[in-house]
GROMACS .gro file of C-alpha atoms in nm:
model
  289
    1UNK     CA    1   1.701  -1.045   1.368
    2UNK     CA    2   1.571  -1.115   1.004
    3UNK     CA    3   1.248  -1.265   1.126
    4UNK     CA    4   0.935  -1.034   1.166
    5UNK     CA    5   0.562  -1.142   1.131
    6UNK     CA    6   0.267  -0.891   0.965
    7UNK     CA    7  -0.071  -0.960   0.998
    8UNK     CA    8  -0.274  -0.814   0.702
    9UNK     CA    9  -0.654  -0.803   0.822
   10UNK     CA   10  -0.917  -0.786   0.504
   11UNK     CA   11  -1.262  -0.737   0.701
   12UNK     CA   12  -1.625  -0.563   0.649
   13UNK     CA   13  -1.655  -0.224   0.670
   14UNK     CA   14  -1.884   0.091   0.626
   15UNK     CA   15  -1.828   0.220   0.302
   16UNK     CA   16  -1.944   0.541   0.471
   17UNK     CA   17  -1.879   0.542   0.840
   18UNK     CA   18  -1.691   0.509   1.135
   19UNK     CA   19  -1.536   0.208   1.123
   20UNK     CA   20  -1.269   0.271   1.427
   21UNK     CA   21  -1.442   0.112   1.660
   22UNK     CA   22  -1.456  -0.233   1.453
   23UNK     CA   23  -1.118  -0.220   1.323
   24UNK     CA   24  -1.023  -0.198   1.784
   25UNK     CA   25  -1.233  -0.536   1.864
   26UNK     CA   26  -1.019  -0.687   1.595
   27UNK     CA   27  -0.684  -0.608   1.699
   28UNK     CA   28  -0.753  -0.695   2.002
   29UNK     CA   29  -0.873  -1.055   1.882
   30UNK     CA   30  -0.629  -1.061   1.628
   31UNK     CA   31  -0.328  -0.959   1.924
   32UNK     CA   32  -0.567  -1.255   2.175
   33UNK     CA   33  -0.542  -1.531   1.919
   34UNK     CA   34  -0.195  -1.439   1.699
   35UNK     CA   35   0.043  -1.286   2.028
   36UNK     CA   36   0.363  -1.331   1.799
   37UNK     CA   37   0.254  -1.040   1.524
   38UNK     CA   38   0.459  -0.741   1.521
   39UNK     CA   39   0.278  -0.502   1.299
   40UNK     CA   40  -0.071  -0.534   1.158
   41UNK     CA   41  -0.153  -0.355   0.814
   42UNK     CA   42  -0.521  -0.231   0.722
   43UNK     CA   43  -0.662  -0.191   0.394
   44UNK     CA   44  -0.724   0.168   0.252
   45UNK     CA   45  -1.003   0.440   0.375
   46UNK     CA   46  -1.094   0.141   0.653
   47UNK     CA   47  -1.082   0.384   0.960
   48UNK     CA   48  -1.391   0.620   0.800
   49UNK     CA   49  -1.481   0.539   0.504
   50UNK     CA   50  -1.453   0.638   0.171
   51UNK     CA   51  -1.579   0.994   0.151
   52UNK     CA   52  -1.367   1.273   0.137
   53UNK     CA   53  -1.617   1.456   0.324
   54UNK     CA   54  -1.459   1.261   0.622
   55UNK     CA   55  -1.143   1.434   0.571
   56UNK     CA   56  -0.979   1.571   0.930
   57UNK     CA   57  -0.672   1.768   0.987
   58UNK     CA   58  -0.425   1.522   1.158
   59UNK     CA   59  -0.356   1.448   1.439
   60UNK     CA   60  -0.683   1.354   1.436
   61UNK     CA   61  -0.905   1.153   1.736
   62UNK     CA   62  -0.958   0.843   1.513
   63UNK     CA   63  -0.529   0.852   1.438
   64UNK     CA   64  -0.486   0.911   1.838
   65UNK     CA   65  -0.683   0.589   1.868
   66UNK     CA   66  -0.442   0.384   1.682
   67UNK     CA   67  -0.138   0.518   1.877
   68UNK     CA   68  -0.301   0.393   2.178
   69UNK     CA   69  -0.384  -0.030   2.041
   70UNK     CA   70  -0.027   0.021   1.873
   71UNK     CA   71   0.098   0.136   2.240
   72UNK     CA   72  -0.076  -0.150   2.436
   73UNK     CA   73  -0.033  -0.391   2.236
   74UNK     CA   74   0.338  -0.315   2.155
   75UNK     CA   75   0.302  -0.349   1.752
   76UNK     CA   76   0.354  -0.118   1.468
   77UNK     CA   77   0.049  -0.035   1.311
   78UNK     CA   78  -0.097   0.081   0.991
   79UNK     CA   79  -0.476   0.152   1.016
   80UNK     CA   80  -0.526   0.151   0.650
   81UNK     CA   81  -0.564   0.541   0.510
   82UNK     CA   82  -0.790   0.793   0.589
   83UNK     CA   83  -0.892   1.120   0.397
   84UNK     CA   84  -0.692   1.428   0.544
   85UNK     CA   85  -0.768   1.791   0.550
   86UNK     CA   86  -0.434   2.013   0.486
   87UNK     CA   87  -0.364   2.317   0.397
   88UNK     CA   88  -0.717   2.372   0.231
   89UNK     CA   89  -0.629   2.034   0.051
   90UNK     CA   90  -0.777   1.662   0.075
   91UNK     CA   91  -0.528   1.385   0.051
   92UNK     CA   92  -0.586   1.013   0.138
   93UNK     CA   93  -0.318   0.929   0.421
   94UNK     CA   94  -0.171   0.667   0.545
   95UNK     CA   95  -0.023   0.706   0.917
   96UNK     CA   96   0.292   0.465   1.025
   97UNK     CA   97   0.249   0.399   1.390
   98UNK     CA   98   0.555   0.294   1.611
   99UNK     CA   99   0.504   0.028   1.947
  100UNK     CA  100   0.548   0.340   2.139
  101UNK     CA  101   0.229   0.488   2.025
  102UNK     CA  102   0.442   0.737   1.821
  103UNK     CA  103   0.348   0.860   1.452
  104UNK     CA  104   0.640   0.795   1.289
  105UNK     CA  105   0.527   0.924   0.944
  106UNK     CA  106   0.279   0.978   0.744
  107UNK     CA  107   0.187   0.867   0.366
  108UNK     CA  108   0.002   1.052   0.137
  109UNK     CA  109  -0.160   0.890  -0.183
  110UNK     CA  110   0.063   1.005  -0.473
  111UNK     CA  111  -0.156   0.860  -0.727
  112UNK     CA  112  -0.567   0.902  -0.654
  113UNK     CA  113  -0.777   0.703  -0.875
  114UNK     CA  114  -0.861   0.989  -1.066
  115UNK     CA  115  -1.100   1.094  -1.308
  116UNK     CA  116  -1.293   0.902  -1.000
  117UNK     CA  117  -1.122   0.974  -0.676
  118UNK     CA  118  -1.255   1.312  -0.763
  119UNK     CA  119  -1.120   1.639  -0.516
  120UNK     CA  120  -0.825   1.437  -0.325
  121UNK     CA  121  -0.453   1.632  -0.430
  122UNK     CA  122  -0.193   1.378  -0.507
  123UNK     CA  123   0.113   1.354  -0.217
  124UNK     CA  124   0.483   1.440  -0.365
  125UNK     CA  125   0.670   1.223  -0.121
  126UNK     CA  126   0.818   0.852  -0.091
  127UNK     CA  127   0.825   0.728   0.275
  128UNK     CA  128   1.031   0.461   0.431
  129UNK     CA  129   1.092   0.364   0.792
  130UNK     CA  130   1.298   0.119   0.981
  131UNK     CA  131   1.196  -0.088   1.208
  132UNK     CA  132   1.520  -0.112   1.432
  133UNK     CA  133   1.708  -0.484   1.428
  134UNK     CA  134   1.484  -0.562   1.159
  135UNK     CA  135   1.479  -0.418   0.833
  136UNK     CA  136   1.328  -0.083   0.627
  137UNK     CA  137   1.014  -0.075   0.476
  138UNK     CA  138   0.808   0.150   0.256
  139UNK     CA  139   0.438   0.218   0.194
  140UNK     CA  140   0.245   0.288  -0.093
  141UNK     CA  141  -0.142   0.277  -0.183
  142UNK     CA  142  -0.401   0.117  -0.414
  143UNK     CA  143  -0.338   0.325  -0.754
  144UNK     CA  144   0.010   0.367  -0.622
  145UNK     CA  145   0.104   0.056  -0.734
  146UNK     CA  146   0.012   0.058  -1.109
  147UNK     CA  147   0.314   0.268  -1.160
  148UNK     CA  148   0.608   0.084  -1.130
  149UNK     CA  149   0.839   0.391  -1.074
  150UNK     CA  150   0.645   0.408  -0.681
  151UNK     CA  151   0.774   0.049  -0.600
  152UNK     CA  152   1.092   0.121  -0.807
  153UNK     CA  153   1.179   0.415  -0.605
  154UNK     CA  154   1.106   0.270  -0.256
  155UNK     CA  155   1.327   0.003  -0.346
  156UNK     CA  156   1.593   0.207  -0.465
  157UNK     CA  157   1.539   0.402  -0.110
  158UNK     CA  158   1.637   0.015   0.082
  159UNK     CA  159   1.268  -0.091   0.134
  160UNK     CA  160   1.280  -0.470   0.183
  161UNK     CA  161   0.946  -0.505   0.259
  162UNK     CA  162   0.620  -0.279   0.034
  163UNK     CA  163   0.302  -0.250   0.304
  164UNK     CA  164   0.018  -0.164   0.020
  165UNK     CA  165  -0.328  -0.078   0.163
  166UNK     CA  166  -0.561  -0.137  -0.099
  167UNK     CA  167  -0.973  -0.047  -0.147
  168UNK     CA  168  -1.049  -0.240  -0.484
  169UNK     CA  169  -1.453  -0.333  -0.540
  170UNK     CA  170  -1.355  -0.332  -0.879
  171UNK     CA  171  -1.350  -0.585  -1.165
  172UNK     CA  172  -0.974  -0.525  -1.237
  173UNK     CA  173  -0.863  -0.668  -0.889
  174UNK     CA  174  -0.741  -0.969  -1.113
  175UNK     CA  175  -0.517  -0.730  -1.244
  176UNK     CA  176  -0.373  -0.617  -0.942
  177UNK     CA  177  -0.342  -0.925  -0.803
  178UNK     CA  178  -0.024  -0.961  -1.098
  179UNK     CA  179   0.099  -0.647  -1.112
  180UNK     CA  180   0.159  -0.768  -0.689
  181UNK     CA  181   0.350  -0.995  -0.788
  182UNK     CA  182   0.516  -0.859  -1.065
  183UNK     CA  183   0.635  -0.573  -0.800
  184UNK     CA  184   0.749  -0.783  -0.576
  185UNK     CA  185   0.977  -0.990  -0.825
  186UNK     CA  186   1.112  -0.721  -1.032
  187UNK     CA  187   1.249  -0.533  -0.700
  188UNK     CA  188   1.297  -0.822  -0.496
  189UNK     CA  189   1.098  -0.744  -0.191
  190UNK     CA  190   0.788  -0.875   0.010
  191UNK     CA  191   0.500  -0.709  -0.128
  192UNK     CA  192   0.189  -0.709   0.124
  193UNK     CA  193  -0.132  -0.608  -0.116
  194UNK     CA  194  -0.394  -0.558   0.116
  195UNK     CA  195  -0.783  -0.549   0.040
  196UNK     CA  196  -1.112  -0.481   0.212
  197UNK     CA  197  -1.411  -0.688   0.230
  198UNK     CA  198  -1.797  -0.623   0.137
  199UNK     CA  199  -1.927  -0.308   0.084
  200UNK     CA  200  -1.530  -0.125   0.093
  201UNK     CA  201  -1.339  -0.442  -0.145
  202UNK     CA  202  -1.405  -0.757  -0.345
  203UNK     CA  203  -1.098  -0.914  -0.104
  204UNK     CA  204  -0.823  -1.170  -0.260
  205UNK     CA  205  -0.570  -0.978  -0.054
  206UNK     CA  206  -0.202  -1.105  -0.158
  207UNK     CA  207   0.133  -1.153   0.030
  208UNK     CA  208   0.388  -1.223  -0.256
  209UNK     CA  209   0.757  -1.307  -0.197
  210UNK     CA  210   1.045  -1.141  -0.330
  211UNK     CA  211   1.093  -1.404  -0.615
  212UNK     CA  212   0.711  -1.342  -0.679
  213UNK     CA  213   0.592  -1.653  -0.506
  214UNK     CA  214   0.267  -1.623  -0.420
  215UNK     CA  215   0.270  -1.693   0.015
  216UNK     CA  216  -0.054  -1.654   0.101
  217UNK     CA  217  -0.427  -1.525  -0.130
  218UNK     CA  218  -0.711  -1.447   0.050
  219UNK     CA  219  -1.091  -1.497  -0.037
  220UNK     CA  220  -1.370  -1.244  -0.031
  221UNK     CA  221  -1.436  -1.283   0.308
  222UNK     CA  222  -1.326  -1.171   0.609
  223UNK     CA  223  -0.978  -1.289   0.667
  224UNK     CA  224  -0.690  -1.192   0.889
  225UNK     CA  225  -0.326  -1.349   0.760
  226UNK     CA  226  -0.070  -1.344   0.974
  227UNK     CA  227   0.307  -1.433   0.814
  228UNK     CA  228   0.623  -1.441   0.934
  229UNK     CA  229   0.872  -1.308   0.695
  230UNK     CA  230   1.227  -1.340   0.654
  231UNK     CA  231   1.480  -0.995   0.553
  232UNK     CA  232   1.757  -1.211   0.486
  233UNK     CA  233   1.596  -1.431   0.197
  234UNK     CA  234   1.560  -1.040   0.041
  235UNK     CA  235   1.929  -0.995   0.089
  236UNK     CA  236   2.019  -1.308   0.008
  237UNK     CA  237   1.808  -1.273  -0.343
  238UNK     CA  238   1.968  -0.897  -0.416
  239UNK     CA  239   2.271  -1.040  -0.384
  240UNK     CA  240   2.258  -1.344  -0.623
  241UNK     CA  241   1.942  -1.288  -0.771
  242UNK     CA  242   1.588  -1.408  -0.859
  243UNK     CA  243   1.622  -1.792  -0.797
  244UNK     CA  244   1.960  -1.740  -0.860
  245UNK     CA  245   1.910  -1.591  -1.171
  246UNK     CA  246   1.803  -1.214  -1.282
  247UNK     CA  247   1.951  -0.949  -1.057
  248UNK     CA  248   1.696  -0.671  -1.165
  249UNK     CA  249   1.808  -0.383  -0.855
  250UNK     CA  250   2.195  -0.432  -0.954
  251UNK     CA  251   2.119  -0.418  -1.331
  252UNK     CA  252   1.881  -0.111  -1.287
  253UNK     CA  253   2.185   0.063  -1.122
  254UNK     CA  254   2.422  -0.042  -1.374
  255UNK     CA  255   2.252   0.074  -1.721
  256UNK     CA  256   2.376   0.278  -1.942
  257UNK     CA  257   1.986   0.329  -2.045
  258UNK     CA  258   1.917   0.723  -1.993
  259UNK     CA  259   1.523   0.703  -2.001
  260UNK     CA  260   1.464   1.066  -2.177
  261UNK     CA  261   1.082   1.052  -2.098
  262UNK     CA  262   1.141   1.119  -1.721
  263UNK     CA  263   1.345   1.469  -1.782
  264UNK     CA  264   1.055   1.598  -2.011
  265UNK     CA  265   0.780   1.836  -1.778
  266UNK     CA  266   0.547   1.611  -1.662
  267UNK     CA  267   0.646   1.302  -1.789
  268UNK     CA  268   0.486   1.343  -2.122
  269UNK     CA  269   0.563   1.301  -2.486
  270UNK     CA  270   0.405   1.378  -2.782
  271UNK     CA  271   0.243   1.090  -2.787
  272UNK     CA  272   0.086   1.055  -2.473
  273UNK     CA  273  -0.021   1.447  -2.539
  274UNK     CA  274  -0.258   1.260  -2.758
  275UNK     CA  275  -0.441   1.079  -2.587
  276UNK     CA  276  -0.670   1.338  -2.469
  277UNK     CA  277  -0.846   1.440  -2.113
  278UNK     CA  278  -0.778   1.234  -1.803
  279UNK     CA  279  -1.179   1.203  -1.750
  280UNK     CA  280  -1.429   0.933  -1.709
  281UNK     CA  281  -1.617   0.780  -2.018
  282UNK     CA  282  -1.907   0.906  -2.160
  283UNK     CA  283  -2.237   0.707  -2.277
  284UNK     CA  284  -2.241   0.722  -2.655
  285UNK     CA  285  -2.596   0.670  -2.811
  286UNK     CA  286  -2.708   0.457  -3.070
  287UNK     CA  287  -2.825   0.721  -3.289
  288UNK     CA  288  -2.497   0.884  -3.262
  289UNK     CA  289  -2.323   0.563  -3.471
   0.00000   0.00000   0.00000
């Protein structure tokens, strides 16, 4: 079977707060009205907010609420992300939930917003899962996604379909809203770029194709968009490329390209050793010109 259908959900949320109990009434409605969806995908730090000072270990009750809706309603689920406690450490986690009710992995943010997702450790590793008869899929979040080695990498690992959870209030979400689609193209795969609403995200979630069509953009309102997708239009795109044209995963694989950046410590280069602090701007004063 190459046909599966994802419901992202954009909706209003505390930006500080249990929002559990909100995010159950609409699954239900969602699973009422839409009895076809398979998995439903959240937007980031919906569960509880966007405090790290909400940070549980995991398992956690609001996580063992989740298993249960994904187990009666027989869908995977991913509740968005929610600020984890581990190992003396906060991370910002996303938890994949099977139909059985079963955590079959968890996510952890490898790229917080920082200088301002201040005190939250960056995760070290990729996750993909399959979904049996269907395809594989991988998961990123928000920040994740402005560096395309994350996609790259999950695609490289099979991922035919990206799940991105996403908590932009921000004025760059126009931004996002190409780099979506510019993901999507360059590793042919369905790309689901999910937003929150009101006080926790200015909306315009995406769902792009894997020739970076544009399926579905949501307003700035509450919105829930379910879409069936199809695993074979990836495979059939891999194989002869981008509207029969580019074939970016088979090139990638090919070069002959040794990218010396990525064997230096860190990534760096004397260049980008320039550029100073990773820290938020400073007010300059008048007088000071």
């Amino acid at each position: 079977m190459s046909y599966f259908t994802i419901a992202g959900v954009q909706m209003y949320a505390l930006h500080h707060g249990d929002n559990t109990e909100a995010m159950r009434h609409r699954i239900d409605a969602l699973m009422s009205r839409f009895p076809q969806v398979q998995m439903v995908v959240f937007s980031e730090l919906m569960p509880m907010g966007a405090s790290p000072h909400h940070a549980e270990p995991m398992p956690s009750n609001a996580e063992a609420l989740f298993c249960q809706l994904a187990e009666k309603h027989r869908i995977w689920l991913i509740p968005g992300s929610m600020f984890e406690q581990r190992e003396g450490q906060v991370y910002n986690t996303l938890s994949v939930i099977n139909p059985h009710g079963e955590i079959v992995a968890r996510y952890r943010k490898m790229f917080p917003f920082c200088p301002y997702e201040a005190g939250v450790e960056s995760g070290s590793e990729f996750v993909t899962f399959d979904v049996p008869h269907v395809g594989r899929f991988g998961v990123s979040i928000c920040y994740d996604m402005w560096f395309p080695e994350t996609t790259r990498t999950l695609a490289a690992m099979g991922a035919e379909v990206i799940l991105h959870p996403t908590m932009t209030d921000t004025i760059d979400r126009d931004i996002e809203l190409a780099i979506a689609r510019t993901n999507a193209a360059v590793n042919q795969c369905y790309f689901f770029d999910i937003n929150g609403a009101g006080a926790i995200g200015n909306g315009r979630s995406i769902v792009v194709g894997p020739s970076g069509d544009v399926i579905h953009q949501a307003g700035t309102g509450e919105e829930i968009m379910p879409i069936e997708v199809d695993l074979s239009r990836v495979r059939r795109e891999r194989e002869t490329g981008l509207r029969g044209l580019g074939q970016p995963l088979k090139s990638f694989r090919d070069r002959r390209v040794d990218f010396s950046l990525y064997r230096n410590e860190g990534g760096s280069s004397p260049f980008l050793d320039t550029l100073g602090p990773l820290a938020k701007p400073q007010r300059v004063d008048i007088e000071e010109y």
